[in-house]
Short mmCIF file of C-alpha atoms in Angstrom, two decimals:
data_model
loop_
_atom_site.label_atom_id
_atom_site.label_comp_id
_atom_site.label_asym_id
_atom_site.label_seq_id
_atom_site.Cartn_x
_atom_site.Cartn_y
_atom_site.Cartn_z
CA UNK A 579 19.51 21.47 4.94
CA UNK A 580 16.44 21.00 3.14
CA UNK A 581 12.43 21.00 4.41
CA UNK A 582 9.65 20.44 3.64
CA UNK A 583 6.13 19.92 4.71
CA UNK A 584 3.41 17.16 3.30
CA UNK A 585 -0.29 16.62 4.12
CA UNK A 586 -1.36 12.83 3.50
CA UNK A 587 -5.20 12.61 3.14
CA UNK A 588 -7.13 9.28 4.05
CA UNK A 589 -8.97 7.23 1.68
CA UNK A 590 -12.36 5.92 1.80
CA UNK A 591 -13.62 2.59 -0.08
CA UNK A 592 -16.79 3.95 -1.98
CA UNK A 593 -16.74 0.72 -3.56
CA UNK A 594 -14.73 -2.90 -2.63
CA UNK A 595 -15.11 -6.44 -4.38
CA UNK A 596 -12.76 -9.20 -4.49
CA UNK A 597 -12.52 -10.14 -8.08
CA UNK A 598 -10.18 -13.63 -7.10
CA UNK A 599 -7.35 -14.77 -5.47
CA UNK A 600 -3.25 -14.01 -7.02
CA UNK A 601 -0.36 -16.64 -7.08
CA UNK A 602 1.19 -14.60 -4.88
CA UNK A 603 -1.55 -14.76 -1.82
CA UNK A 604 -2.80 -11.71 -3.02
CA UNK A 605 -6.29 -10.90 -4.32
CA UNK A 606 -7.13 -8.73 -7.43
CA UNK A 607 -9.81 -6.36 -6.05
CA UNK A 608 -12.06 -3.69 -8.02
CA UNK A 609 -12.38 -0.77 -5.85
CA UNK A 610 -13.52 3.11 -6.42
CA UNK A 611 -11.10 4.74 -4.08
CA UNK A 612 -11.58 8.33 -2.86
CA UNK A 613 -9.54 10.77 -1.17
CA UNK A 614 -10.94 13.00 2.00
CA UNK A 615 -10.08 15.67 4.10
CA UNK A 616 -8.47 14.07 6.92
CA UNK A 617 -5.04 14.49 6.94
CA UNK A 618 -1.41 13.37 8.75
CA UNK A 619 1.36 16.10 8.21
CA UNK A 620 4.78 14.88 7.05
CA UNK A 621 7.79 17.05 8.22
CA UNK A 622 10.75 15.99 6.20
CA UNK A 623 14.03 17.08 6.79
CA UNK A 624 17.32 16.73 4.64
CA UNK A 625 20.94 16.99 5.03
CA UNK A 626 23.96 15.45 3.50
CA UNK A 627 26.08 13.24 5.62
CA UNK A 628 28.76 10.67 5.80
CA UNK A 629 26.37 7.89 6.61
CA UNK A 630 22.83 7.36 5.26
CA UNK A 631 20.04 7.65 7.98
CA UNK A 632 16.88 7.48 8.60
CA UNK A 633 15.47 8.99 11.82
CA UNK A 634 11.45 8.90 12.48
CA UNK A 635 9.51 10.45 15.66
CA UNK A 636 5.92 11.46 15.85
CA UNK A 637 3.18 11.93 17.74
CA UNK A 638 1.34 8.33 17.86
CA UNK A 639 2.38 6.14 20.58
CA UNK A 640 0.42 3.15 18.33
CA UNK A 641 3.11 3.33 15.35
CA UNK A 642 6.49 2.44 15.16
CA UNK A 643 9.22 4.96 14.86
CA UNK A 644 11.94 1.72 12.95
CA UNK A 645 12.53 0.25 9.36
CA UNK A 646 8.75 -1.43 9.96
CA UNK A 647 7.30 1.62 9.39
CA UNK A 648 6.00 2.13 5.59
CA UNK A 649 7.27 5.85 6.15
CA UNK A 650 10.93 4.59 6.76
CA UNK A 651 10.52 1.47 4.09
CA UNK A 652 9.38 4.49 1.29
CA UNK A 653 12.67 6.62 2.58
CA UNK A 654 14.89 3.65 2.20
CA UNK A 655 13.55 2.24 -1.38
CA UNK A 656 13.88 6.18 -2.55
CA UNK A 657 17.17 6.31 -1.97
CA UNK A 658 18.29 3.37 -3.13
CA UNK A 659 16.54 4.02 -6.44
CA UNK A 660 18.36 7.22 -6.51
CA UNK A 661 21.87 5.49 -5.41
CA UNK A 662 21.37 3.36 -8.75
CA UNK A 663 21.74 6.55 -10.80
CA UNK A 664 25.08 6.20 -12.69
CA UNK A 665 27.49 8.55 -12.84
CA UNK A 666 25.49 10.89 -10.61
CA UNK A 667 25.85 12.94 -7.10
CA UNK A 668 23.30 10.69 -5.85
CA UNK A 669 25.31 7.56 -6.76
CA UNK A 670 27.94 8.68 -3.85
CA UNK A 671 26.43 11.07 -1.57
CA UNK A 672 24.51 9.69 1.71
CA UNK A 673 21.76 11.86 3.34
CA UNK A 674 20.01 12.23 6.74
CA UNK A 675 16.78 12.51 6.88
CA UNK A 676 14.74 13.16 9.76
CA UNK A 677 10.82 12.95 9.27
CA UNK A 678 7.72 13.70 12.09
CA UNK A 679 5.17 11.82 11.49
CA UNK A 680 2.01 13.90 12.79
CA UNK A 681 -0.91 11.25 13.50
CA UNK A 682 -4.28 12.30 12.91
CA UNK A 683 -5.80 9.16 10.74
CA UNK A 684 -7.00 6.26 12.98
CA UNK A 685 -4.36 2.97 13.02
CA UNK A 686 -5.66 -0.45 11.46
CA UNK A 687 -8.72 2.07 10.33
CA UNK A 688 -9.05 1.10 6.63
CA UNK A 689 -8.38 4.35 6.15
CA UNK A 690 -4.68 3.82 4.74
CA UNK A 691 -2.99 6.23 7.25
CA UNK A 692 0.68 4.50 6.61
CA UNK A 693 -0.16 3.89 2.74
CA UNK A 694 -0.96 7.79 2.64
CA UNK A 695 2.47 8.22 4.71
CA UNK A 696 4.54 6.73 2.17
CA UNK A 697 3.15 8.01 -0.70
CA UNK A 698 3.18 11.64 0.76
CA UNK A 699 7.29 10.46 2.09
CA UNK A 700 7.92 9.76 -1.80
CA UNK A 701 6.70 12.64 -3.27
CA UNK A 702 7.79 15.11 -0.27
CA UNK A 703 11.82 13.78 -0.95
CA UNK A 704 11.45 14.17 -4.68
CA UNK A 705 10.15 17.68 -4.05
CA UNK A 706 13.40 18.23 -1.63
CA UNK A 707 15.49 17.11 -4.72
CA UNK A 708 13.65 19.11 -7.48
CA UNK A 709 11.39 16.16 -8.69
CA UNK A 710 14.37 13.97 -9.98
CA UNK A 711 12.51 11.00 -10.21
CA UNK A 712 9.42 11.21 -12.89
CA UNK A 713 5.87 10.85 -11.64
CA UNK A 714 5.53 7.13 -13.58
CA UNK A 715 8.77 5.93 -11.98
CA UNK A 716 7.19 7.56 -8.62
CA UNK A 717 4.22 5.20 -8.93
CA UNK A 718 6.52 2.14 -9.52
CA UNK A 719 8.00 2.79 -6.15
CA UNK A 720 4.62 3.07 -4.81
CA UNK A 721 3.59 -0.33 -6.21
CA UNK A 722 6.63 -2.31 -4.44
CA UNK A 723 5.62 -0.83 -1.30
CA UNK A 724 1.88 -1.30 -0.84
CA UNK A 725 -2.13 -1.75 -2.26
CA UNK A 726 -2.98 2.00 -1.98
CA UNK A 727 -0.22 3.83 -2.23
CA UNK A 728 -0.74 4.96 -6.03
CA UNK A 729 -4.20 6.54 -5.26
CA UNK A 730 -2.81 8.15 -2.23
CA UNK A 731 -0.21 10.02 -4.23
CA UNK A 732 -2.65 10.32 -7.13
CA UNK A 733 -5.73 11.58 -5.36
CA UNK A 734 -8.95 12.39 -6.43
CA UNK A 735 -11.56 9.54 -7.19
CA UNK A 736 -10.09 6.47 -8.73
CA UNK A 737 -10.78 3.32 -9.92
CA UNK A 738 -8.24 0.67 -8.66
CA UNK A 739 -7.77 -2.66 -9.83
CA UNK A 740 -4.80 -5.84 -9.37
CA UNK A 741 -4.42 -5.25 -6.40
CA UNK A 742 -4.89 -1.88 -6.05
CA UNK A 743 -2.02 -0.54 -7.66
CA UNK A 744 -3.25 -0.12 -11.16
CA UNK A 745 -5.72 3.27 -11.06
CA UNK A 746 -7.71 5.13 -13.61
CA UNK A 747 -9.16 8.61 -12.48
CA UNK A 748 -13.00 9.10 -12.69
CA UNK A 749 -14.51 11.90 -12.47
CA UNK A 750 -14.91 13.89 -9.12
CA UNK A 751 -18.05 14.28 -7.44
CA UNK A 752 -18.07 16.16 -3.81
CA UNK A 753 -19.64 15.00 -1.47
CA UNK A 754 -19.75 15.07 2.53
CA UNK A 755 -18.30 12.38 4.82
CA UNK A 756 -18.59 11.33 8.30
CA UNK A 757 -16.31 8.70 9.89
CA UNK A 758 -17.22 6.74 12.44
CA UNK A 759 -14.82 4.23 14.63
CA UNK A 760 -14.92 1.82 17.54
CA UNK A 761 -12.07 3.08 19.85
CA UNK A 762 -10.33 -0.51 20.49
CA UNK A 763 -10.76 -2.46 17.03
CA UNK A 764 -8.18 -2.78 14.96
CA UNK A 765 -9.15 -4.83 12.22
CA UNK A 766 -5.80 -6.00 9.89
CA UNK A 767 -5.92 -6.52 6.21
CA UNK A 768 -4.72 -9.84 6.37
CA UNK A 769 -7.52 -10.64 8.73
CA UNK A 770 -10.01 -9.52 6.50
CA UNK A 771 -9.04 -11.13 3.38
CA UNK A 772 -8.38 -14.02 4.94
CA UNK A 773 -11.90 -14.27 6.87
CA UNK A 774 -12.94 -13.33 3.40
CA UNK A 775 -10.92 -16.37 1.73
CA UNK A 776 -13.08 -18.67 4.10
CA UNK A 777 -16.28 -17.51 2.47
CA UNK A 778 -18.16 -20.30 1.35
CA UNK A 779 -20.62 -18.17 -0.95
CA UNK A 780 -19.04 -15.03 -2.08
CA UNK A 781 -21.25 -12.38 -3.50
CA UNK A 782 -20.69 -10.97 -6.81
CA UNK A 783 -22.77 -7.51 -7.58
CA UNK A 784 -20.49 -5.79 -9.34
CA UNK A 785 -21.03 -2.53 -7.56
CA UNK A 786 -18.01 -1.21 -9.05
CA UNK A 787 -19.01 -0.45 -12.88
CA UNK A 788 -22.73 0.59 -11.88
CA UNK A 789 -21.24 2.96 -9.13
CA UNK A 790 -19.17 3.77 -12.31
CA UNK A 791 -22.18 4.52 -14.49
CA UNK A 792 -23.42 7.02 -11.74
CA UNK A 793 -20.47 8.70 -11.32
CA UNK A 794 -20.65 9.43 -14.90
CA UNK A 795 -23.98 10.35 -15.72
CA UNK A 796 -24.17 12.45 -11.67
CA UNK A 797 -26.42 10.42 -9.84
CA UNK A 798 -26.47 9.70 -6.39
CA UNK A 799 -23.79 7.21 -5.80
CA UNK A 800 -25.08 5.95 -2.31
CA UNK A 801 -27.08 3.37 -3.53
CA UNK A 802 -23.75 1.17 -4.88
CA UNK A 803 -21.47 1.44 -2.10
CA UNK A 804 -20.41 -1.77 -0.59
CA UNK A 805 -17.52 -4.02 0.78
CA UNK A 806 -16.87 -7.61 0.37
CA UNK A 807 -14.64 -7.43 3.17
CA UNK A 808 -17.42 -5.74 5.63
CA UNK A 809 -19.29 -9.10 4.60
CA UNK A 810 -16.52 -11.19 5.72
CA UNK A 811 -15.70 -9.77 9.41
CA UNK A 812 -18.96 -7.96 10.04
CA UNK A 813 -20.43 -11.32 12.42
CA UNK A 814 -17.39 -11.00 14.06
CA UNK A 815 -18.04 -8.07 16.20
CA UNK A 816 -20.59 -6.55 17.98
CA UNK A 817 -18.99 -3.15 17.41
CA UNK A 818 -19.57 -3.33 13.84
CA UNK A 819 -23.46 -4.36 14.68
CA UNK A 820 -23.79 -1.62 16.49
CA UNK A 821 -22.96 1.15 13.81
CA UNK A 822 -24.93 -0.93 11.09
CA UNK A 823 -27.72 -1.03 13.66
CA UNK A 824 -28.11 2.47 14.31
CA UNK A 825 -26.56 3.71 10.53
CA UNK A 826 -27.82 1.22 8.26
CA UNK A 827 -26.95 3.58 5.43
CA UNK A 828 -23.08 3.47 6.51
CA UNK A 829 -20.45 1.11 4.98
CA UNK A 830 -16.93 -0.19 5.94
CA UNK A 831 -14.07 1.78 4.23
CA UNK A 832 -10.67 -1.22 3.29
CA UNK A 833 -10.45 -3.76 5.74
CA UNK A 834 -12.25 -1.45 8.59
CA UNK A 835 -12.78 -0.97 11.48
CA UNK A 836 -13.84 2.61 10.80
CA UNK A 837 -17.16 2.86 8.87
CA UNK A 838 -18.42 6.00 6.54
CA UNK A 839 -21.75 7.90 5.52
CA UNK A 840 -22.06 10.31 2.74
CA UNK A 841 -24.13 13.33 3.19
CA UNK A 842 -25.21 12.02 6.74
CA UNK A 843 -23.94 12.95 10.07
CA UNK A 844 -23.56 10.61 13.13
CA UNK A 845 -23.85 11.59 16.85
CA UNK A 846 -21.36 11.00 19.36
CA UNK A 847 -21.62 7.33 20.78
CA UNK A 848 -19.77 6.13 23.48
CA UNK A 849 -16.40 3.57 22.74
CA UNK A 850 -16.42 5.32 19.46
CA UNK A 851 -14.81 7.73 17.64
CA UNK A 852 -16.89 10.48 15.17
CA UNK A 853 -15.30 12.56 12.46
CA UNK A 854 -18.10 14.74 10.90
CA UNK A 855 -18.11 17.27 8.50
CA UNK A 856 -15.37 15.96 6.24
CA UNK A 857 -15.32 16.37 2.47
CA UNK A 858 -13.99 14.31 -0.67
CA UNK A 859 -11.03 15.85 -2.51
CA UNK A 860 -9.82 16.24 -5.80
CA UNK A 861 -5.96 15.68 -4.78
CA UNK A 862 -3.71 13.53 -2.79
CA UNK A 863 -0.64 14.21 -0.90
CA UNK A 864 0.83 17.13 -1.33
CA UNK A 865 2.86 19.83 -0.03
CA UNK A 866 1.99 22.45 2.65
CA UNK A 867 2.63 25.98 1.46
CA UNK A 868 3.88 27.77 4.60
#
């Protein structure tokens, strides 16, 4: 039996413009994407058996523990990529695996808490099995599963495009983050973009490159952050108001609900949760050394 442990870090949108609507009812998006020091722990177990399984459990009652979860999806697609290996142990051998799923990234945040689960369940099986699979097939698994799974396994500050699965690395610049959430708001991605869809006049500023520019040349990037998507729900609720209202420096992260500053700190507000003293990081999931 085989173990190992994985920290997934959340992601903050720094930047977030729509560039146009896909074929496929995507959108292509230009984002700067970067990682932070809030983290969910993966505990992934692995045994051989006579049957293949997949067993989740966790501590979030708000997730589920079945084949809808991105954590049990990224299990499954691994090893039926590795079942397609001819000629090999893997093409005949089934495995249990048994992963915890320790919840400390808000749900439905923007935050991608179960992107940043599957990327860290990819890369925490290939470690099991001695990196077998190549980083650049890794990432083509990560693109069939989600939007930000690449720059979760990637890390760092990156710039994503398509639809978030295609990533370049910029250069990292540290800075401090605090996080702050209304309690009860969810707010899906689908809801977003589709709010954002029904835009009749759809900014285009082109954040992205000049926040680009900055990063390159090291100065301050808070001027450039911004979110089409904030524009699109932020009417919608008076929770939202109320952070703009008393942050007006702060910015919706993905599809929200949770909001970030950079070098600011926010004070505790009732119906909301506050994450202070948070970091950027240079990496993405990876594994705990205990």
């Amino acid at each position: 039996m085989d173990q190992i442990i994985v920290k997934t870090p959340a992601k903050i949108n720094l930047t977030l413009e729509i560039v146009n609507k896909r074929e496929d009812g995507f959108h292509n998006i230009q984002s700067i994407m970067q990682l932070i020091d809030l983290y969910d722990y993966l505990t992934i177990t692995v045994e051989e058996s006579d049957k293949e399984e997949i067993i989740l459990f966790g501590t979030s009652d708000e997730i589920p523990y079945n084949e809808k979860n991105l954590v049990y999806k990224a299990a499954k697609l691994f090893f039926d990529f590795l079942s397609s290996y001819e000629d090999s142990y893997f093409a005949e051998q089934k495995f249990r695996v048994n992963i915890n799923i320790e919840k400390n990234i808000p749900i439905s945040a923007g935050l991608a808490g179960g992107s940043t689960n599957a990327a860290g369940t990819f890369y925490g099986l290939n470690k099991i099995f001695d990196e077998v699979i190549p980083k650049d097939k890794l990432h083509k698994l990560c693109e069939q599963l989600g939007s930000d799974l690449n720059v979760c396994l990637e890390g760092g500050c990156l710039l994503a495009t398509s639809r978030g699965e295609v990533i370049k690395k910029l250069p990292f610049r540290d800075y401090n983050v605090s996080l702050i959430k209304p309690i009860n708001l969810g707010i899906s991605a689908k809801e977003a973009y589709t709010k954002y869809s029904q835009m009749e006049n759809k900014p285009k500023y082109d954040y992205t490159h000049k926040m680009i520019d900055a990063i390159m040349i090291g100065t301050d990037l808070r001027q450039f952050l911004y979110n089409d998507l904030e524009t699109a729900v932020f009417n919608d609720y008076k929770e939202l108001q109320t952070i703009k209202n008393i942050y007006p420096d702060s910015i919706m992260s993905g599809s929200g609900s949770t909001y970030f500053m950079l070098n600011q700190k926010a004070e505790p507000l009732d119906g909301y949760w506050i994450k202070n003293d948070l970091r950027f990081i240079s990496k993405g999931v990876e594994e705990v050394i205990v």
